[in-house]
Amino acid sequence: MEFRRLGRSGLTISEIAYGNWLTHGSQVEEEAAVACIRAALDAGITTFDTADVYAETRAEAVLGRALKGERREGLEVFTKVYFPTGTGHNDRGLGRKHIMESIDNSLRRLQTDYVDLYQAHRYDQSTPLEETMEAFADVVRSGKALYIGVSEWNADQLRAGHALARELRVPLISNQPQYSALWRVIESEVVPASEELGIGQIVWSPIAQGVLTGKYRPGAPLPAGTRATDDKGGAGMVADWLRTEVLERVQRLRPLADAAGLSMAQLAVAWVLQNPNVSAAIIGASRPEQVDENVGAAGVTLDAELLKEIDAVLDPVVERDPAQTAKG
């Protein structure tokens, strides 16, 4: 495993992080989930990302039980707040009440005294940003989180949030966007703003919901047991990529991966890690062998010619519009 600093902060994280969105507490049984987490630990992953809303709060509880007994100082545990976790009108968003109650509930489920990074899962248009940042500052000052981050914020939102964080003297160090060789909406605006502010990207879906593994072939039936056939596993999101022109282009990456000595999944994860503003790529898994394969992307350098060839293959089907931030 290789390690990187998260933005310009002093926090070092594994460049491949393990996330349990769409899997733990819903798509796979707890025994399989724990096996995947053990495989991640065995592979040298120290960074684990979750959210209170995943599997209706069950994902945090699964992760907490799986990590119990591990040396806490040797792990970086991240979670998020924003989406509804109950039926009450304050059980959502980034208002002070929801943030302060949610951090306590997350810590209880995760069985830890603090999280290393507490993230705003989306930008809350209905709550004053000052209220949100003041609540996050109080979470940090109470010792319940060491750093704060955000997820799927655009460049203007990042600048505004970072300015308030500096004023409040709390460290806003990260953004968690979707990013892959097919989904590049952060490149033109979010990444330059983040480099300016010292914010690092912790990217999700580096294999585009499994499409960049090449397992979905144009004109062929969807493979049984894959995410595209599982309503609990994000089938709707995969469907956006199952267009014939996308699948045909992805298949043309196979000889490039073979020539580089990588699997298709490893090529996809390695591709996002070539961006110097990316601090970590989040992988998920329903089986331990998926963890083992994806970790093979750690420390891989893709040469400039290979990157050009990947661009030439995928360019006609790549999404680059920065207005699509938070819409993927």
Coordinates of C-alpha atoms in Angstrom, one line a residue:
M1 CA 0.0 0.0 0.0
E2 CA 1.1 3.5 -0.7
F3 CA 0.1 6.6 1.4
R4 CA -0.6 10.2 0.6
R5 CA -1.3 13.4 2.5
L6 CA -5.0 14.5 2.4
G7 CA -4.7 17.8 0.7
R8 CA -2.2 20.1 2.4
S9 CA -3.1 18.7 5.8
G10 CA -0.9 16.7 8.1
L11 CA -3.2 13.6 7.8
T12 CA -1.7 10.7 5.9
I13 CA -4.2 8.2 4.4
S14 CA -3.9 5.0 2.3
E15 CA -4.2 6.0 -1.4
I16 CA -6.8 3.2 -1.7
A17 CA -9.6 3.6 0.8
Y18 CA -12.3 1.1 1.6
G19 CA -15.9 2.3 1.4
N20 CA -19.1 0.5 2.3
W21 CA -21.8 2.4 0.3
L22 CA -24.4 0.0 -1.3
T23 CA -22.9 -3.1 0.3
H24 CA -22.6 -3.4 4.0
G25 CA -26.0 -3.7 5.8
S26 CA -27.9 -4.1 2.6
Q27 CA -26.3 -5.8 -0.5
V28 CA -24.2 -8.4 1.3
E29 CA -24.5 -10.2 4.6
E30 CA -22.5 -9.1 7.5
E31 CA -20.2 -12.1 7.4
A32 CA -19.2 -11.3 3.9
A33 CA -18.9 -7.6 4.7
V34 CA -16.5 -8.4 7.6
A35 CA -14.5 -10.6 5.3
C36 CA -14.0 -7.7 2.9
I37 CA -12.9 -5.4 5.7
R38 CA -10.4 -8.0 6.9
A39 CA -9.1 -8.3 3.4
A40 CA -8.7 -4.5 3.2
L41 CA -6.8 -4.5 6.5
D42 CA -4.6 -7.3 5.3
A43 CA -3.8 -5.4 2.1
G44 CA -2.6 -2.4 4.1
I45 CA -5.7 -0.2 3.8
T46 CA -6.0 2.0 6.8
T47 CA -8.7 4.5 5.6
F48 CA -12.3 3.5 5.8
D49 CA -15.2 5.7 4.6
T50 CA -18.9 5.4 5.4
A51 CA -21.9 7.6 6.0
D52 CA -24.8 7.7 8.4
V53 CA -27.3 7.3 5.6
Y54 CA -25.8 4.1 4.1
A55 CA -28.1 1.2 4.5
E56 CA -30.3 3.3 6.7
T57 CA -27.5 3.7 9.3
R58 CA -26.6 0.0 9.3
A59 CA -23.4 0.4 7.3
E60 CA -21.8 2.4 10.1
A61 CA -22.7 -0.2 12.6
V62 CA -21.3 -3.0 10.5
L63 CA -18.0 -1.1 10.0
G64 CA -17.8 -0.4 13.8
R65 CA -18.2 -4.0 14.7
A66 CA -15.7 -5.1 12.0
L67 CA -13.0 -2.7 13.2
K68 CA -13.5 -3.3 16.9
G69 CA -10.3 -4.5 18.4
E70 CA -8.1 -2.8 15.8
R71 CA -5.6 -0.2 17.0
R72 CA -7.6 3.0 16.6
E73 CA -4.5 5.2 16.1
G74 CA -3.6 3.1 13.1
L75 CA -6.9 3.8 11.3
E76 CA -8.5 6.8 9.6
V77 CA -12.3 6.5 9.9
F78 CA -14.4 8.9 7.9
T79 CA -18.2 9.4 7.9
K80 CA -20.7 11.9 6.6
V81 CA -23.9 13.8 7.4
Y82 CA -26.7 15.4 5.3
F83 CA -29.2 12.9 3.9
P84 CA -32.3 11.8 5.9
T85 CA -31.7 9.3 8.8
G86 CA -35.2 9.5 10.2
T87 CA -38.7 10.8 9.6
G88 CA -38.5 14.0 11.5
H89 CA -38.1 17.3 9.7
N90 CA -34.8 18.0 11.4
D91 CA -33.4 14.5 10.6
R92 CA -31.7 15.8 7.5
G93 CA -29.6 18.6 6.1
L94 CA -26.8 20.6 7.6
G95 CA -28.6 22.5 10.3
R96 CA -27.0 22.6 13.7
K97 CA -29.5 20.3 15.3
H98 CA -29.0 17.5 12.8
I99 CA -25.2 17.8 12.7
M100 CA -24.8 17.7 16.5
E101 CA -27.2 14.8 16.9
S102 CA -25.8 12.9 13.9
I103 CA -22.1 13.0 15.1
D104 CA -23.1 11.4 18.4
N105 CA -25.2 8.7 16.7
S106 CA -22.4 8.0 14.2
L107 CA -19.8 7.6 16.9
R108 CA -22.1 5.3 18.8
R109 CA -22.6 3.1 15.8
L110 CA -18.9 3.2 14.8
Q111 CA -17.9 2.4 18.4
T112 CA -15.3 5.1 18.5
D113 CA -14.7 8.3 20.4
Y114 CA -13.9 10.3 17.3
V115 CA -13.8 10.2 13.5
D116 CA -10.8 11.4 11.7
L117 CA -12.9 13.2 9.0
Y118 CA -16.5 14.4 9.3
Q119 CA -17.9 15.3 5.9
A120 CA -20.9 17.3 4.6
H121 CA -22.4 14.7 2.3
R122 CA -23.8 17.4 0.0
Y123 CA -24.2 21.2 0.0
D124 CA -27.3 22.3 1.9
Q125 CA -29.1 25.1 0.0
S126 CA -31.7 25.5 2.7
T127 CA -29.3 26.2 5.6
P128 CA -27.0 29.2 6.0
L129 CA -23.5 28.1 5.4
E130 CA -22.4 30.0 8.5
E131 CA -24.6 27.9 10.7
T132 CA -23.3 24.7 9.1
M133 CA -19.6 25.7 9.4
E134 CA -20.1 26.9 13.0
A135 CA -21.6 23.5 13.9
F136 CA -18.8 21.6 12.2
A137 CA -16.3 23.8 14.1
D138 CA -17.9 22.9 17.4
V139 CA -17.7 19.2 16.5
V140 CA -14.0 19.6 15.9
R141 CA -13.4 21.6 19.1
S142 CA -15.3 19.0 21.1
G143 CA -12.8 16.3 19.9
K144 CA -15.5 14.3 18.1
A145 CA -13.8 14.9 14.7
L146 CA -10.2 15.8 13.8
Y147 CA -10.9 17.4 10.4
I148 CA -13.9 18.3 8.3
G149 CA -14.5 17.7 4.6
V150 CA -17.3 17.9 2.1
S151 CA -18.7 15.8 -0.7
E152 CA -19.8 16.9 -4.2
W153 CA -19.4 20.6 -3.6
N154 CA -18.7 22.8 -6.6
A155 CA -15.8 25.2 -6.9
D156 CA -17.8 28.2 -5.5
Q157 CA -19.1 26.3 -2.6
L158 CA -15.6 25.0 -1.8
R159 CA -14.2 28.5 -1.7
A160 CA -17.0 29.8 0.5
G161 CA -16.8 26.9 2.9
H162 CA -13.0 27.1 3.1
A163 CA -13.1 30.8 3.8
L164 CA -15.5 30.3 6.7
A165 CA -13.4 27.4 8.0
R166 CA -10.3 29.5 8.0
E167 CA -12.2 32.2 9.9
L168 CA -13.3 29.7 12.4
R169 CA -9.8 28.1 12.6
V170 CA -10.9 24.6 11.7
P171 CA -9.3 22.4 9.0
L172 CA -11.5 21.8 5.9
I173 CA -9.2 19.5 4.0
S174 CA -11.2 17.4 1.6
N175 CA -13.8 16.9 -1.1
Q176 CA -15.4 13.6 -2.0
P177 CA -16.6 13.6 -5.6
Q178 CA -17.4 11.0 -8.2
Y179 CA -14.4 10.7 -10.5
S180 CA -13.4 8.1 -13.1
A181 CA -12.0 7.9 -16.6
L182 CA -15.6 8.2 -17.7
W183 CA -16.8 10.9 -15.3
R184 CA -14.4 13.9 -15.2
V185 CA -16.7 16.8 -14.2
I186 CA -14.3 17.9 -11.4
E187 CA -11.3 18.5 -13.7
S188 CA -12.1 22.0 -15.1
E189 CA -13.2 23.8 -11.9
V190 CA -13.3 21.7 -8.7
V191 CA -9.7 20.5 -9.0
P192 CA -8.1 23.9 -9.7
A193 CA -10.1 25.5 -6.8
S194 CA -9.0 22.6 -4.5
E195 CA -5.4 22.9 -5.5
E196 CA -5.6 26.6 -4.6
L197 CA -7.2 25.9 -1.3
G198 CA -5.1 22.9 -0.2
I199 CA -8.1 20.5 -0.5
G200 CA -7.6 16.9 -1.6
Q201 CA -10.0 14.7 -3.4
I202 CA -11.2 11.4 -2.0
V203 CA -12.9 10.0 -5.1
W204 CA -15.8 7.5 -5.2
S205 CA -16.8 5.2 -8.1
P206 CA -13.3 5.1 -9.8
I207 CA -14.5 2.1 -11.8
A208 CA -17.8 3.8 -12.8
Q209 CA -20.1 1.4 -10.9
G210 CA -18.2 -1.6 -12.3
V211 CA -18.5 -0.6 -15.9
L212 CA -14.8 0.0 -16.3
T213 CA -14.1 -3.6 -15.3
G214 CA -15.4 -4.5 -18.8
K215 CA -17.8 -7.1 -17.4
Y216 CA -20.7 -5.5 -19.1
R217 CA -20.4 -6.3 -22.8
P218 CA -22.3 -4.6 -25.6
G219 CA -25.3 -6.7 -26.8
A220 CA -24.8 -9.3 -24.1
P221 CA -27.1 -10.1 -21.2
L222 CA -26.3 -8.4 -17.9
P223 CA -24.2 -10.8 -15.8
A224 CA -26.1 -12.4 -12.9
G225 CA -25.1 -11.2 -9.5
T226 CA -23.7 -7.9 -10.7
R227 CA -24.6 -4.4 -9.5
A228 CA -26.6 -3.8 -12.7
T229 CA -29.0 -6.6 -11.7
D230 CA -29.4 -5.7 -8.0
D231 CA -31.9 -3.1 -7.1
K232 CA -30.2 -2.8 -3.6
G233 CA -26.8 -2.3 -5.3
G234 CA -27.3 0.8 -7.3
A235 CA -28.7 -0.7 -10.5
G236 CA -30.1 2.7 -11.5
M237 CA -26.7 4.3 -11.4
V238 CA -25.1 1.6 -13.5
A239 CA -27.9 1.9 -16.1
D240 CA -26.6 5.3 -17.0
W241 CA -23.4 3.8 -18.3
L242 CA -24.9 0.8 -20.1
R243 CA -25.2 2.5 -23.5
T244 CA -23.8 0.5 -26.4
E245 CA -21.3 3.3 -27.4
V246 CA -19.9 3.4 -23.8
L247 CA -19.6 -0.4 -23.5
E248 CA -17.9 -0.7 -26.9
R249 CA -15.4 2.0 -25.9
V250 CA -14.6 0.4 -22.6
Q251 CA -13.9 -3.0 -24.3
R252 CA -11.3 -1.2 -26.3
L253 CA -9.4 -0.6 -23.1
R254 CA -8.8 -4.3 -22.6
P255 CA -5.6 -4.6 -24.7
L256 CA -4.2 -1.4 -23.1
A257 CA -4.7 -3.0 -19.6
D258 CA -3.2 -6.3 -20.8
A259 CA -0.2 -4.5 -22.2
A260 CA 0.3 -2.7 -18.9
G261 CA 0.0 -6.0 -16.9
L262 CA -3.1 -4.8 -15.2
S263 CA -6.7 -5.9 -14.9
M264 CA -9.4 -3.6 -16.2
A265 CA -10.3 -2.6 -12.6
Q266 CA -6.7 -2.0 -11.7
L267 CA -6.3 0.2 -14.7
A268 CA -9.4 2.3 -13.8
V269 CA -8.3 2.8 -10.2
A270 CA -4.7 3.6 -11.2
W271 CA -6.0 6.1 -13.7
V272 CA -7.7 8.3 -11.0
L273 CA -4.6 8.0 -8.8
Q274 CA -2.5 9.7 -11.5
N275 CA -4.3 13.0 -10.7
P276 CA -2.0 14.7 -8.2
N277 CA -5.0 16.3 -6.5
V278 CA -6.5 12.9 -5.7
S279 CA -5.5 11.8 -2.2
A280 CA -7.3 8.4 -2.3
A281 CA -9.6 6.3 -4.4
I282 CA -12.5 4.6 -2.6
I283 CA -13.1 1.0 -3.5
G284 CA -16.1 -1.1 -2.4
A285 CA -16.5 -4.9 -2.5
S286 CA -19.0 -7.7 -2.0
R287 CA -16.2 -10.3 -2.0
P288 CA -12.7 -10.2 -0.6
E289 CA -11.1 -11.1 -3.9
Q290 CA -12.4 -7.8 -5.3
V291 CA -10.4 -6.0 -2.6
D292 CA -7.3 -8.0 -3.4
E293 CA -7.6 -7.1 -7.1
N294 CA -8.3 -3.4 -6.7
V295 CA -5.4 -3.0 -4.3
G296 CA -3.1 -4.0 -7.1
A297 CA -3.5 -0.4 -8.4
A298 CA -1.6 1.0 -5.5
G299 CA 1.7 2.5 -6.5
V300 CA 1.1 2.0 -10.2
T301 CA 2.4 4.7 -12.5
L302 CA 0.7 5.0 -15.9
D303 CA 3.0 6.5 -18.5
A304 CA 2.1 9.5 -20.6
E305 CA 1.6 7.5 -23.8
L306 CA -0.8 5.1 -22.1
L307 CA -2.8 8.0 -20.6
K308 CA -3.1 9.5 -24.1
E309 CA -4.3 6.2 -25.5
I310 CA -7.0 5.9 -22.8
D311 CA -8.1 9.5 -23.5
A312 CA -8.3 8.7 -27.3
V313 CA -10.5 5.6 -26.7
L314 CA -12.9 7.2 -24.2
D315 CA -13.1 10.8 -25.2
P316 CA -16.4 10.6 -27.2
V317 CA -18.3 9.2 -24.2
V318 CA -16.6 11.1 -21.3
E319 CA -18.8 13.4 -19.2
R320 CA -16.9 16.6 -18.5
D321 CA -19.6 19.2 -17.8
P322 CA -18.8 20.8 -14.4
A323 CA -22.6 21.6 -14.0
Q324 CA -23.0 17.9 -13.5
T325 CA -21.3 18.0 -10.1
A326 CA -23.4 16.2 -7.5
K327 CA -25.7 14.8 -10.2
G328 CA -23.9 11.6 -10.8

